[in-house]
Short mmCIF file of C-alpha atoms in Angstrom, two decimals:
data_model
loop_
_atom_site.label_atom_id
_atom_site.label_comp_id
_atom_site.label_asym_id
_atom_site.label_seq_id
_atom_site.Cartn_x
_atom_site.Cartn_y
_atom_site.Cartn_z
CA MET J 23 42.36 14.42 45.77
CA SER J 24 43.85 11.68 48.11
CA ALA J 25 47.21 10.14 47.99
CA PRO J 26 47.84 7.14 45.93
CA SER J 27 47.64 3.66 47.86
CA ASP J 28 49.81 0.42 47.50
CA VAL J 29 46.38 -0.99 45.61
CA ASP J 30 47.52 0.94 42.58
CA ALA J 31 50.58 -1.11 42.16
CA GLY J 32 50.29 -3.06 39.24
CA ALA J 33 46.98 -1.66 37.97
CA PRO J 34 47.04 -0.67 34.59
CA ALA J 35 48.24 2.80 33.80
CA ALA J 36 48.69 5.28 30.86
CA ALA J 37 50.08 8.74 30.75
CA ALA J 38 47.26 11.20 29.47
CA TRP J 39 46.65 15.11 29.21
CA HIS J 40 43.63 16.41 30.84
CA TYR J 41 41.19 19.45 30.96
CA ASP J 42 38.80 19.50 34.08
CA GLY J 43 36.25 21.81 32.09
CA ARG J 44 36.46 24.29 34.80
CA SER J 45 39.86 25.97 33.75
CA ALA J 46 41.83 26.44 30.68
CA LEU J 47 44.87 24.65 32.57
CA ARG J 48 46.07 21.32 30.74
CA ARG J 49 47.32 18.69 33.21
CA GLN J 50 49.54 16.03 32.92
CA VAL J 51 47.92 12.99 34.52
CA ARG J 52 48.17 9.31 34.92
CA LEU J 53 45.36 7.31 34.18
CA ILE J 54 44.88 4.37 36.55
CA VAL J 55 42.45 1.38 36.24
CA GLU J 56 40.33 0.72 39.25
CA GLY J 57 37.80 -1.90 38.98
CA ASP J 58 34.96 -0.45 36.05
CA GLY J 59 36.54 2.86 36.36
CA PHE J 60 39.73 4.89 36.60
CA ARG J 61 41.41 7.55 38.58
CA LEU J 62 43.49 10.38 37.08
CA ASP J 63 46.57 10.85 39.31
CA GLU J 64 48.18 14.21 39.08
CA ASP J 65 51.77 14.63 40.46
CA GLY J 66 51.08 11.72 42.66
CA ARG J 67 47.77 12.74 43.96
CA ALA J 68 44.79 10.64 43.48
CA GLY J 69 41.99 11.91 41.40
CA ALA J 70 38.35 11.20 41.58
CA TRP J 71 37.01 7.82 40.58
CA GLN J 72 35.29 7.85 37.26
CA ALA J 73 33.42 5.07 35.36
CA PHE J 74 34.75 3.91 31.96
CA ALA J 75 31.05 3.81 30.78
CA GLN J 76 30.74 7.74 31.32
CA LEU J 77 33.50 8.24 28.67
CA THR J 78 32.23 9.67 25.24
CA PRO J 79 34.46 8.94 22.26
CA ALA J 80 36.38 11.35 20.14
CA ASP J 81 34.52 14.49 21.98
CA GLY J 82 33.81 15.67 18.65
CA ASP J 83 37.54 16.60 17.65
CA GLY J 84 37.85 13.35 15.56
CA ASN J 85 40.80 11.95 17.62
CA ALA J 86 40.28 8.58 18.40
CA ARG J 87 42.27 8.67 21.29
CA THR J 88 40.53 11.77 22.93
CA PHE J 89 37.40 11.45 25.30
CA GLY J 90 34.96 13.58 27.22
CA LEU J 91 32.88 12.61 30.06
CA GLN J 92 29.17 12.64 30.33
CA GLY J 93 27.47 15.35 32.22
CA GLN J 94 30.67 17.25 32.30
CA PRO J 95 31.24 19.84 29.37
CA GLY J 96 34.70 20.76 28.52
CA TRP J 97 36.12 17.60 30.46
CA ARG J 98 38.63 15.90 28.27
CA ILE J 99 41.63 13.50 28.32
CA GLY J 100 43.90 12.48 25.47
CA PHE J 101 46.38 9.55 25.83
CA ILE J 102 50.10 10.45 25.35
CA GLY J 103 51.48 7.51 23.43
CA PRO J 104 50.51 4.10 22.96
CA VAL J 105 47.24 2.90 24.84
CA PRO J 106 47.86 -0.21 27.05
CA ALA J 107 45.78 -3.08 25.71
CA GLU J 108 44.16 -3.56 29.21
CA ILE J 109 42.79 0.01 29.12
CA ALA J 110 41.81 0.00 25.35
CA VAL J 111 39.35 -2.72 25.61
CA ARG J 112 37.62 -0.85 28.16
CA LEU J 113 37.42 2.50 26.15
CA PRO J 114 34.31 3.37 24.19
CA ARG J 115 34.94 2.90 20.42
CA ALA J 116 35.24 5.92 18.23
CA ARG J 117 32.01 7.19 16.85
CA ARG J 118 32.67 7.14 13.03
CA TYR J 119 28.76 7.26 12.02
CA GLY J 120 27.21 7.80 15.43
CA GLY J 121 24.82 6.22 17.68
CA TRP J 122 23.73 2.54 17.11
CA VAL J 123 25.48 2.31 13.63
CA ASP J 124 29.02 2.32 15.30
CA ARG J 125 27.68 -0.32 17.88
CA PHE J 126 26.51 -2.84 15.28
CA GLY J 127 28.54 -1.75 12.41
CA LEU J 128 28.11 -0.22 9.12
CA TRP J 129 27.03 -3.14 7.02
CA ARG J 130 24.70 -4.50 9.68
CA ALA J 131 23.10 -1.20 10.09
CA ALA J 132 22.68 -0.80 6.31
CA ALA J 133 21.07 -4.33 6.24
CA ALA J 134 18.89 -3.34 9.18
CA PHE J 135 17.84 -0.08 7.44
CA ALA J 136 16.90 -1.90 4.02
CA VAL J 137 14.74 -4.58 6.02
CA LEU J 138 12.81 -1.57 7.86
CA ALA J 139 12.64 0.35 4.29
CA ALA J 140 11.18 -2.74 2.94
CA VAL J 141 8.71 -3.28 5.51
CA ALA J 142 7.83 0.46 5.39
CA VAL J 143 7.37 0.02 1.64
CA ALA J 144 5.15 -3.13 2.28
CA LEU J 145 2.89 -1.32 5.04
CA VAL J 146 2.43 1.63 2.33
CA LEU J 147 1.58 -0.59 -0.28
CA GLN J 148 -0.81 -2.79 2.05
CA THR J 149 -2.37 0.12 3.76
CA PRO J 150 -5.10 1.01 1.29
CA ALA J 151 -6.15 -2.81 1.07
CA LEU J 152 -6.38 -3.04 4.79
CA VAL J 153 -8.15 0.22 5.46
CA ALA J 154 -10.60 -0.57 2.63
CA ARG J 155 -11.78 -3.83 4.35
CA MET J 156 -11.86 -1.71 7.44
CA VAL J 157 -14.40 0.68 5.97
CA PRO J 158 -18.03 -0.02 7.25
CA ALA J 159 -20.48 -1.39 4.45
CA SER J 160 -22.85 1.27 5.52
CA LEU J 161 -20.19 4.12 4.58
CA GLU J 162 -19.07 2.52 1.46
CA ARG J 163 -22.72 2.14 0.26
CA ARG J 164 -23.37 5.75 1.13
CA LEU J 165 -20.36 6.88 -0.88
CA GLY J 166 -21.39 4.84 -3.82
CA GLU J 167 -24.89 6.32 -3.55
CA VAL J 168 -23.60 9.85 -3.64
CA MET J 169 -21.17 8.87 -6.68
CA VAL J 170 -23.98 7.41 -8.84
CA GLY J 171 -25.76 10.68 -9.16
CA ASP J 172 -22.62 11.94 -11.05
CA PHE J 173 -23.87 10.35 -14.13
CA GLY J 174 -26.78 12.81 -13.93
CA ARG J 175 -29.80 12.15 -16.09
CA LYS J 176 -28.09 9.06 -18.04
CA GLY J 177 -29.88 6.30 -16.43
CA CYS J 178 -31.77 3.71 -18.76
CA VAL J 179 -35.04 2.48 -17.34
CA GLU J 180 -37.01 1.27 -20.37
CA PRO J 181 -39.08 -1.33 -18.24
CA VAL J 182 -38.49 -4.42 -20.63
CA GLY J 183 -34.99 -3.90 -20.75
CA THR J 184 -34.49 -3.14 -16.89
CA ALA J 185 -36.32 -6.39 -16.44
CA ALA J 186 -34.02 -8.17 -18.75
CA LEU J 187 -31.05 -6.72 -17.04
CA ALA J 188 -32.32 -7.66 -13.48
CA LYS J 189 -32.79 -11.39 -14.89
CA LEU J 190 -29.13 -11.37 -16.52
CA ALA J 191 -27.73 -10.29 -12.94
CA ASN J 192 -29.65 -12.48 -11.07
CA ARG J 193 -28.66 -15.31 -13.15
CA ILE J 194 -24.99 -14.75 -12.65
CA ASP J 195 -25.17 -13.92 -8.98
CA PRO J 196 -28.52 -15.05 -7.38
CA ASP J 197 -27.06 -15.13 -3.81
CA ASP J 198 -26.87 -11.53 -3.43
CA PRO J 199 -29.99 -9.42 -3.38
CA THR J 200 -28.03 -6.11 -2.53
CA LEU J 201 -26.35 -5.87 -5.88
CA GLU J 202 -27.46 -3.43 -8.22
CA VAL J 203 -26.47 -3.27 -11.74
CA HIS J 204 -27.58 -0.21 -13.83
CA VAL J 205 -27.10 1.11 -17.58
CA VAL J 206 -26.40 4.47 -18.41
CA LYS J 207 -26.80 6.20 -21.95
CA LEU J 208 -23.17 6.76 -22.77
CA PRO J 209 -21.51 5.63 -25.77
CA MET J 210 -18.17 4.25 -24.36
CA VAL J 211 -17.53 0.80 -24.33
CA ASN J 212 -17.07 0.69 -20.56
CA ALA J 213 -18.48 -0.71 -17.10
CA VAL J 214 -17.54 0.53 -13.73
CA THR J 215 -18.08 -0.86 -10.09
CA LEU J 216 -19.09 1.85 -7.49
CA PRO J 217 -18.47 1.59 -3.78
CA GLY J 218 -21.10 -0.38 -2.09
CA GLY J 219 -21.88 -2.87 -4.75
CA ARG J 220 -23.11 -0.86 -7.61
CA ILE J 221 -22.11 -1.84 -11.16
CA VAL J 222 -22.90 0.72 -14.02
CA ILE J 223 -22.59 -0.53 -17.54
CA PHE J 224 -22.29 1.85 -20.23
CA ASP J 225 -24.63 1.45 -23.21
CA GLY J 226 -21.82 1.51 -25.51
CA LEU J 227 -20.50 -1.74 -24.06
CA LEU J 228 -24.15 -3.53 -24.57
CA GLN J 229 -24.24 -2.26 -28.22
CA ALA J 230 -20.60 -3.64 -28.81
CA ALA J 231 -21.30 -6.92 -27.36
CA ARG J 232 -22.58 -9.82 -29.54
CA SER J 233 -24.56 -11.68 -26.99
CA PRO J 234 -25.83 -11.80 -23.32
CA ASP J 235 -23.13 -14.12 -22.52
CA GLU J 236 -20.51 -11.49 -23.24
CA VAL J 237 -22.22 -9.01 -21.06
CA ALA J 238 -22.57 -11.85 -18.29
CA GLY J 239 -18.70 -12.18 -18.09
CA VAL J 240 -18.30 -8.66 -17.81
CA ILE J 241 -20.92 -8.33 -15.02
CA GLY J 242 -19.34 -11.33 -13.25
CA HIS J 243 -15.74 -9.50 -13.36
CA GLU J 244 -17.13 -6.44 -11.93
CA ILE J 245 -18.71 -8.64 -9.31
CA GLY J 246 -15.38 -9.79 -8.49
CA HIS J 247 -14.39 -6.32 -7.80
CA VAL J 248 -17.21 -5.84 -5.47
CA ARG J 249 -16.63 -9.03 -3.71
CA GLY J 250 -12.82 -7.91 -3.56
CA ARG J 251 -13.71 -4.46 -2.13
CA ASP J 252 -11.29 -3.30 -4.92
CA VAL J 253 -12.94 0.03 -5.39
CA MET J 254 -12.33 1.27 -2.12
CA GLU J 255 -8.94 0.09 -2.20
CA SER J 256 -8.22 1.64 -5.53
CA LEU J 257 -9.87 5.08 -4.35
CA LEU J 258 -7.72 4.96 -1.11
CA ARG J 259 -4.62 4.22 -3.00
CA GLN J 260 -5.28 7.11 -5.46
CA LEU J 261 -6.51 9.74 -3.26
CA GLY J 262 -5.85 8.66 0.36
CA LEU J 263 -7.96 8.98 3.47
CA SER J 264 -9.70 12.13 1.82
CA VAL J 265 -11.97 9.63 0.35
CA LEU J 266 -13.20 8.74 3.78
CA LEU J 267 -12.63 12.02 5.49
CA GLY J 268 -14.35 14.28 2.80
CA GLY J 269 -16.23 11.92 0.92
CA MET J 270 -19.57 13.58 1.75
CA GLU J 271 -18.62 16.94 1.50
CA GLY J 272 -18.72 17.75 -2.18
CA HIS J 273 -15.61 16.06 -3.56
CA VAL J 274 -17.25 12.97 -5.14
CA GLY J 275 -17.16 14.32 -8.47
CA GLY J 276 -13.58 14.15 -8.69
CA TYR J 277 -13.82 10.69 -7.07
CA THR J 278 -16.15 9.56 -9.69
CA ASN J 279 -13.64 10.77 -12.58
CA ALA J 280 -10.77 9.00 -10.82
CA LEU J 281 -12.76 5.69 -10.49
CA LEU J 282 -13.54 5.99 -14.25
CA ALA J 283 -9.78 6.04 -14.82
CA THR J 284 -9.04 3.48 -12.25
CA ALA J 285 -6.38 0.89 -13.05
CA TYR J 286 -6.69 -2.00 -10.44
CA SER J 287 -3.89 -3.96 -9.80
CA ARG J 288 -2.87 -7.06 -11.69
CA GLY J 289 -3.83 -9.23 -8.65
CA ALA J 290 -6.95 -7.49 -8.27
CA GLU J 291 -7.78 -8.06 -12.13
CA ALA J 292 -6.58 -11.57 -11.81
CA ARG J 293 -9.09 -12.20 -8.67
CA ALA J 294 -12.03 -10.56 -10.54
CA ASP J 295 -11.44 -12.85 -13.68
CA GLY J 296 -11.45 -15.79 -11.54
CA TYR J 297 -14.40 -14.75 -9.72
CA ALA J 298 -16.28 -13.92 -12.90
CA ILE J 299 -15.18 -17.65 -14.26
CA ARG J 300 -16.57 -19.38 -11.14
CA LEU J 301 -19.96 -17.46 -11.39
CA LEU J 302 -20.02 -18.10 -15.03
CA ALA J 303 -19.44 -21.88 -14.45
CA ASP J 304 -22.18 -22.12 -11.46
CA ALA J 305 -24.57 -20.29 -13.73
CA ARG J 306 -23.79 -22.67 -16.72
CA VAL J 307 -22.82 -19.55 -18.84
CA SER J 308 -20.26 -20.38 -21.23
CA PRO J 309 -17.10 -18.29 -20.78
CA LEU J 310 -16.08 -18.57 -24.48
CA PRO J 311 -18.03 -15.63 -25.53
CA THR J 312 -16.44 -13.37 -22.81
CA ALA J 313 -13.08 -14.55 -24.16
CA ALA J 314 -14.04 -13.42 -27.81
CA PHE J 315 -15.23 -10.18 -26.27
CA PHE J 316 -11.91 -9.47 -24.76
CA ASP J 317 -10.04 -10.67 -28.09
CA ARG J 318 -11.94 -8.17 -29.84
CA LEU J 319 -11.26 -5.46 -27.53
CA ALA J 320 -7.47 -6.33 -27.57
CA LYS J 321 -7.18 -6.44 -31.46
CA GLY J 322 -9.47 -3.05 -32.03
CA ASN J 323 -11.77 -2.96 -35.24
CA ALA J 324 -13.85 -0.02 -36.68
CA SER J 325 -15.14 0.77 -33.23
CA GLY J 326 -11.52 0.69 -31.64
CA GLU J 327 -11.67 4.28 -30.48
CA ARG J 328 -14.97 3.55 -28.40
CA MET J 329 -13.65 0.17 -27.21
CA PHE J 330 -10.77 1.75 -25.91
CA ALA J 331 -12.13 2.87 -22.57
CA TYR J 332 -12.75 -0.57 -21.39
CA ILE J 333 -9.03 -1.50 -22.15
CA ALA J 334 -7.94 1.64 -20.69
CA ASN J 335 -8.80 0.78 -17.04
CA HIS J 336 -8.45 -3.13 -17.60
CA PRO J 337 -5.18 -4.61 -18.28
CA LEU J 338 -6.54 -6.60 -21.12
CA SER J 339 -4.02 -9.04 -22.73
CA ALA J 340 -4.31 -12.23 -25.01
CA ASP J 341 -3.54 -14.45 -21.99
CA ARG J 342 -6.54 -12.91 -20.08
CA ALA J 343 -8.88 -13.92 -22.76
CA ALA J 344 -7.27 -17.36 -22.94
CA ARG J 345 -7.94 -17.81 -19.48
CA PHE J 346 -11.76 -17.60 -19.87
CA ARG J 347 -11.29 -19.91 -22.97
CA ARG J 348 -9.61 -22.52 -20.90
CA SER J 349 -12.16 -22.48 -18.28
CA ALA J 350 -14.69 -23.95 -20.71
CA ALA J 351 -15.58 -27.30 -19.79
CA GLY J 352 -16.01 -29.52 -23.01
CA ASP J 353 -18.81 -31.57 -21.72
CA ALA J 354 -20.76 -28.64 -20.09
CA HIS J 355 -24.15 -27.93 -21.17
CA TYR J 356 -24.34 -24.18 -21.39
CA VAL J 357 -27.30 -22.12 -21.78
CA PRO J 358 -27.60 -18.41 -22.80
CA ALA J 359 -27.66 -15.91 -20.03
CA ILE J 360 -31.05 -14.65 -21.25
CA ASP J 361 -33.09 -15.49 -24.30
CA THR J 362 -33.00 -13.55 -27.68
CA ALA J 363 -36.05 -11.35 -26.81
CA GLU J 364 -34.58 -10.32 -23.57
CA TRP J 365 -31.16 -9.72 -25.12
CA LEU J 366 -32.88 -7.46 -27.68
CA ALA J 367 -34.93 -5.70 -24.82
CA LEU J 368 -31.63 -5.25 -22.75
CA ARG J 369 -29.78 -3.63 -25.78
CA GLY J 370 -32.85 -1.28 -26.24
CA ILE J 371 -32.85 -0.41 -22.49
CA CYS J 372 -31.69 3.28 -23.18
CA ALA J 373 -34.39 3.80 -25.80
CA GLY J 374 -36.77 6.76 -24.99
CA GLU J 375 -36.27 9.16 -22.31
CA THR J 376 -33.37 8.76 -19.95
CA ASP J 377 -33.84 11.68 -17.39
CA LYS J 378 -35.76 9.71 -15.02
CA MET J 379 -33.01 7.89 -13.15
CA GLU J 380 -34.24 5.74 -10.77
CA TRP J 381 -31.22 4.98 -8.43
CA ARG J 382 -32.19 3.53 -5.16
CA PHE J 383 -31.11 5.82 -2.26
#
């Protein structure tokens, strides 16, 4: 320590007690401001200069007028009596909540946390959609090829019916030669889109439909899910990245079951409906039969239990059917999706043997 100088005259000062961290001796000192720091003078002897920025508030004892010093364990000072305003403004604020919460204030920190939480939730919700659009088409197609095998020997390949189905699909979407639509011999009123652009229609749906135009609307809706890559998004949302990391290693059966129970988001369903409406309009197929089909599903009838399958994974509503109905143009010249003979052939596509599944791998 050095002797005090005349420079101290008039400098802000305050009485304090002090532990130097090296002994248990409690000293009575006088804190004297010197520039951006201070000295602790003891019995008229000047102590070493310390920066106010090195002080740590409360030092863990909860006393707002007690401070420690960074890098010096056990070093403490506590003010005796009121702290002069010139010194108080230089002291670090007491830590009530810790870290940057004290620096910004509780309510500002809470608001920041709320914003960060909202961003995190948004990212979590959007991640499946973003990842789904990054999945290479070849990988998605390969996954669909494996999943389609889960339907076993249920594929319907009656030649005339297969030709009618191909004509119907081409009528709805003539610009995509990679699109594949198949029928499986299962009694449920259902249709499902697999990764990679495969659409599988259950025979129960064909038997419940009253016209090819109703089936055309369903196919158009499923094509909407294909274009939106909703299937991969849904699988990723339900099963996470295991779909991509383990999809080719024997887990596909579980994925297919999950897909059959898939409930797309309302946004995805609305987009798929809109896509179907555009396809029907371009193909000059009336949307009214599709609306009627949805109305029957919504109301239920003698086949209600079988129809429930399609309702279960599609949020059917009167509004949805009404949207198709409103899309009908009064002056449009609509043409049936396929003719009567082809429709009968399509409904009979599952006649005969069905154990010769001819999926194109």
